[in-house]
Every structure is written in C-alpha cells, then in structure tokens.
Short mmCIF file of C-alpha atoms in Angstrom, two decimals:
data_model
loop_
_atom_site.label_atom_id
_atom_site.label_comp_id
_atom_site.label_asym_id
_atom_site.label_seq_id
_atom_site.Cartn_x
_atom_site.Cartn_y
_atom_site.Cartn_z
CA UNK A 1069 -82.82 30.00 -40.93
CA UNK A 1070 -81.62 27.29 -43.01
CA UNK A 1071 -78.56 29.27 -43.84
CA UNK A 1072 -77.57 30.10 -40.49
CA UNK A 1073 -78.22 26.31 -39.69
CA UNK A 1074 -75.53 25.30 -42.40
CA UNK A 1075 -73.41 28.08 -41.44
CA UNK A 1076 -73.23 26.77 -37.77
CA UNK A 1077 -73.25 23.14 -38.90
CA UNK A 1078 -69.87 24.21 -40.98
CA UNK A 1079 -68.89 25.93 -38.06
CA UNK A 1080 -69.28 22.94 -35.80
CA UNK A 1081 -67.75 20.57 -38.09
CA UNK A 1082 -64.63 22.94 -38.67
CA UNK A 1083 -64.37 22.98 -34.65
CA UNK A 1084 -64.82 19.39 -34.36
CA UNK A 1085 -62.22 18.89 -37.21
CA UNK A 1086 -59.94 21.12 -35.63
CA UNK A 1087 -60.48 19.63 -31.88
CA UNK A 1088 -59.71 16.27 -33.84
CA UNK A 1089 -56.48 17.64 -35.47
CA UNK A 1090 -55.41 19.10 -31.83
CA UNK A 1091 -56.31 15.82 -30.11
CA UNK A 1092 -54.23 13.90 -32.84
CA UNK A 1093 -51.32 16.08 -32.41
CA UNK A 1094 -51.45 15.94 -28.82
CA UNK A 1095 -52.03 12.16 -29.07
CA UNK A 1096 -48.60 12.37 -31.50
CA UNK A 1097 -46.81 14.70 -28.97
CA UNK A 1098 -47.53 12.33 -25.96
CA UNK A 1099 -46.48 9.42 -27.99
CA UNK A 1100 -43.04 11.11 -28.95
CA UNK A 1101 -42.65 12.37 -25.30
CA UNK A 1102 -43.33 8.72 -24.30
CA UNK A 1103 -40.52 7.50 -26.58
CA UNK A 1104 -38.15 10.33 -25.72
CA UNK A 1105 -38.58 9.50 -22.16
CA UNK A 1106 -37.89 5.71 -22.64
CA UNK A 1107 -34.91 6.67 -24.78
CA UNK A 1108 -33.51 8.86 -21.62
CA UNK A 1109 -34.42 6.02 -19.30
CA UNK A 1110 -32.52 3.61 -21.59
CA UNK A 1111 -29.50 6.13 -21.83
CA UNK A 1112 -29.56 6.78 -18.08
CA UNK A 1113 -29.39 2.71 -17.59
CA UNK A 1114 -26.44 2.58 -20.11
CA UNK A 1115 -24.67 5.38 -18.13
CA UNK A 1116 -25.25 3.91 -14.82
CA UNK A 1117 -24.13 0.50 -15.94
CA UNK A 1118 -21.10 2.06 -17.54
CA UNK A 1119 -20.45 3.74 -14.29
CA UNK A 1120 -21.02 1.00 -12.27
CA UNK A 1121 -18.79 -1.26 -14.53
CA UNK A 1122 -16.09 1.44 -14.18
CA UNK A 1123 -16.42 1.71 -10.27
CA UNK A 1124 -16.06 -2.25 -10.30
CA UNK A 1125 -12.83 -2.18 -12.51
CA UNK A 1126 -11.56 0.72 -10.32
CA UNK A 1127 -12.16 -1.18 -7.08
CA UNK A 1128 -10.52 -4.50 -8.50
CA UNK A 1129 -7.28 -2.59 -9.72
CA UNK A 1130 -6.97 -1.00 -6.32
CA UNK A 1131 -7.31 -4.24 -4.70
CA UNK A 1132 -4.94 -5.90 -7.23
CA UNK A 1133 -2.49 -3.03 -6.71
CA UNK A 1134 -2.63 -3.52 -2.84
CA UNK A 1135 -2.06 -7.27 -2.95
CA UNK A 1136 0.91 -6.60 -5.17
CA UNK A 1137 2.21 -3.70 -3.15
CA UNK A 1138 1.69 -5.80 -0.08
CA UNK A 1139 3.69 -8.94 -1.60
CA UNK A 1140 6.47 -6.62 -2.60
CA UNK A 1141 6.84 -5.21 0.87
CA UNK A 1142 6.79 -8.49 2.26
CA UNK A 1143 9.68 -9.30 -0.36
CA UNK A 1144 11.48 -6.15 0.96
CA UNK A 1145 11.10 -7.22 4.34
CA UNK A 1146 12.47 -10.40 4.06
CA UNK A 1147 15.42 -9.09 2.14
CA UNK A 1148 16.09 -6.35 4.96
CA UNK A 1149 16.03 -9.18 7.53
CA UNK A 1150 18.66 -11.18 5.40
CA UNK A 1151 20.72 -7.90 5.14
CA UNK A 1152 20.54 -7.78 9.01
CA UNK A 1153 21.39 -11.11 9.65
CA UNK A 1154 24.61 -10.62 7.39
CA UNK A 1155 25.64 -7.67 9.31
CA UNK A 1156 25.61 -9.47 12.83
CA UNK A 1157 28.94 -11.14 12.28
CA UNK A 1158 30.47 -8.25 11.33
CA UNK A 1159 29.50 -6.68 15.03
CA UNK A 1160 27.14 -4.25 13.18
CA UNK A 1161 24.29 -4.47 15.48
CA UNK A 1162 22.87 -0.90 15.17
CA UNK A 1163 22.47 -1.32 11.49
CA UNK A 1164 20.97 -4.69 11.90
CA UNK A 1165 18.50 -3.36 14.44
CA UNK A 1166 17.51 -0.51 11.97
CA UNK A 1167 16.80 -3.00 9.22
CA UNK A 1168 14.83 -5.20 11.40
CA UNK A 1169 12.86 -2.32 12.66
CA UNK A 1170 12.47 -1.16 9.14
CA UNK A 1171 11.43 -4.44 7.76
CA UNK A 1172 8.43 -4.23 10.48
CA UNK A 1173 7.39 -0.93 9.56
CA UNK A 1174 6.83 -1.40 5.78
CA UNK A 1175 4.58 -4.40 6.14
CA UNK A 1176 1.62 -5.56 8.44
CA UNK A 1177 2.40 -9.14 8.02
CA UNK A 1178 2.25 -11.36 10.91
CA UNK A 1179 4.79 -13.72 9.60
CA UNK A 1180 7.34 -10.84 8.94
CA UNK A 1181 6.75 -9.38 12.49
CA UNK A 1182 7.25 -12.72 14.26
CA UNK A 1183 10.34 -13.38 12.02
CA UNK A 1184 11.75 -9.87 13.24
CA UNK A 1185 10.81 -10.90 16.70
CA UNK A 1186 12.95 -13.81 16.57
CA UNK A 1187 15.84 -12.02 14.88
CA UNK A 1188 15.78 -9.53 17.44
CA UNK A 1189 16.26 -11.96 20.13
CA UNK A 1190 18.90 -13.54 18.36
CA UNK A 1191 20.31 -10.01 17.96
CA UNK A 1192 20.41 -9.33 21.67
CA UNK A 1193 22.08 -12.80 22.34
CA UNK A 1194 24.66 -11.88 19.57
CA UNK A 1195 25.16 -8.33 21.51
CA UNK A 1196 25.83 -10.23 24.73
CA UNK A 1197 28.04 -13.01 23.15
CA UNK A 1198 30.15 -9.82 21.48
CA UNK A 1199 30.45 -7.96 24.83
CA UNK A 1200 31.62 -11.04 26.56
CA UNK A 1201 34.36 -11.86 23.58
CA UNK A 1202 35.26 -7.96 24.10
CA UNK A 1203 35.64 -8.43 27.64
CA UNK A 1204 37.71 -11.74 27.13
CA UNK A 1205 39.97 -10.00 24.67
CA UNK A 1206 40.48 -7.00 27.02
CA UNK A 1207 41.38 -9.54 30.14
CA UNK A 1208 43.69 -11.37 27.66
CA UNK A 1209 45.28 -8.10 26.73
CA UNK A 1210 45.84 -7.06 30.30
CA UNK A 1211 47.09 -10.41 31.14
CA UNK A 1212 49.77 -9.94 28.01
CA UNK A 1213 50.77 -6.57 29.36
CA UNK A 1214 52.36 -8.41 32.20
CA UNK A 1215 53.82 -11.09 29.91
CA UNK A 1216 56.91 -10.54 28.03
CA UNK A 1217 57.23 -8.23 25.03
CA UNK A 1218 57.48 -11.40 22.49
CA UNK A 1219 54.25 -12.97 23.72
CA UNK A 1220 52.57 -9.64 23.95
CA UNK A 1221 53.20 -8.69 20.42
CA UNK A 1222 52.25 -12.70 19.34
CA UNK A 1223 48.78 -12.52 20.55
CA UNK A 1224 47.77 -8.76 21.29
CA UNK A 1225 46.92 -7.89 17.81
CA UNK A 1226 44.51 -10.74 17.67
CA UNK A 1227 42.99 -9.57 20.97
CA UNK A 1228 43.18 -5.81 19.47
CA UNK A 1229 41.50 -6.67 16.20
CA UNK A 1230 38.70 -8.46 18.05
CA UNK A 1231 38.24 -5.72 20.11
CA UNK A 1232 38.19 -2.94 17.52
CA UNK A 1233 35.99 -4.96 15.26
CA UNK A 1234 33.24 -5.10 18.39
CA UNK A 1235 33.77 -1.65 19.81
CA UNK A 1236 36.14 0.70 17.60
CA UNK A 1237 34.86 3.81 19.44
CA UNK A 1238 35.31 2.50 23.02
CA UNK A 1239 37.98 4.14 25.15
CA UNK A 1240 39.31 1.15 26.28
CA UNK A 1241 39.97 -0.10 22.63
CA UNK A 1242 41.60 3.35 21.64
CA UNK A 1243 43.80 3.29 24.70
CA UNK A 1244 45.39 -0.03 23.66
#
C-alpha cells in the first residue's frame, strides 16, 4: 500500500507539474496574444492616422486647386470682357456678346456677372447708336444721290464706309 501511495503521489505530482506547465504555457500564450493585440491596435491606429492625414491632404489640395481654378476663371472672364470691349468700336457686336456670355459661363463670381450685365447694357446702347449712325449715313447717301456727281463722290465713300462697317451684309449696303 505504501508503494501504491508513493506511485499515486508521484502521479499526482506529475499531474500537478503538467498542470503548472500547462498553466504557465497558457499564461505565456495569453500574454503573447495580449502583446500581439496591442501591436495590431497600434498598427491600426497608425494606419488610421495616416489615412486621416492623407484624406486631409487630399481635401486641402482639392480646395487649393479649386481656389486657383476659380481665380484663373475670373482672370479669363475679365480678359474676355476686355476683348469684348475692344470689339464694340469695330461694330462686332455679336462677337462681343458671345465673349460676355462666355465670361459669365466660366465663373460663378458675382463681380464678373455684375460687370457683364453692365457691359451688356453698354452693348445695347452701342448697337442703338450704330443703328442710328447707319440710318444717318443712309439718309445722307440718299440726299447725296440727288446732289451733283462731284458732291456725291466726295461724301458717298465716307457714308458707305460707315454703312459697311456697321452692317456689311445688309441689302441696303450692298445696293449702294
């Protein structure tokens, strides 16, 4: 019985030792898993931080690009307005109107839109003035037709030049 007790004691000690080893291995494994989890969380935080930083950089770049593009379109719009202004004295009203319309389309800037509205009013006034000039030149030509040939030749070219500049395609202009 003593031997059996010794064998049972050894077996119990062996099992306790195995349980201790197993418990130690489980503790080590749990500790390693805890360290791995902490590392994964750290990596995930770093990745999230990098992603957030990249997103902020992208948003900033897009905003800067939009600001630059808006300023560029405003500059282009003002250049178109100036080119349109230069066309009015040459009686190129349709081209000037197209430039003003394009200037409005390429930007949402309120100042540009107000400027174009002013220019379109000026354009309408210039068109009315040109029509008046055309009609005056036409009346003068008709009067000159009744005058003698020397007087007609002297002033008719001036009137015709004015009429051609304003309405080169008009039937009346082409008739004369």
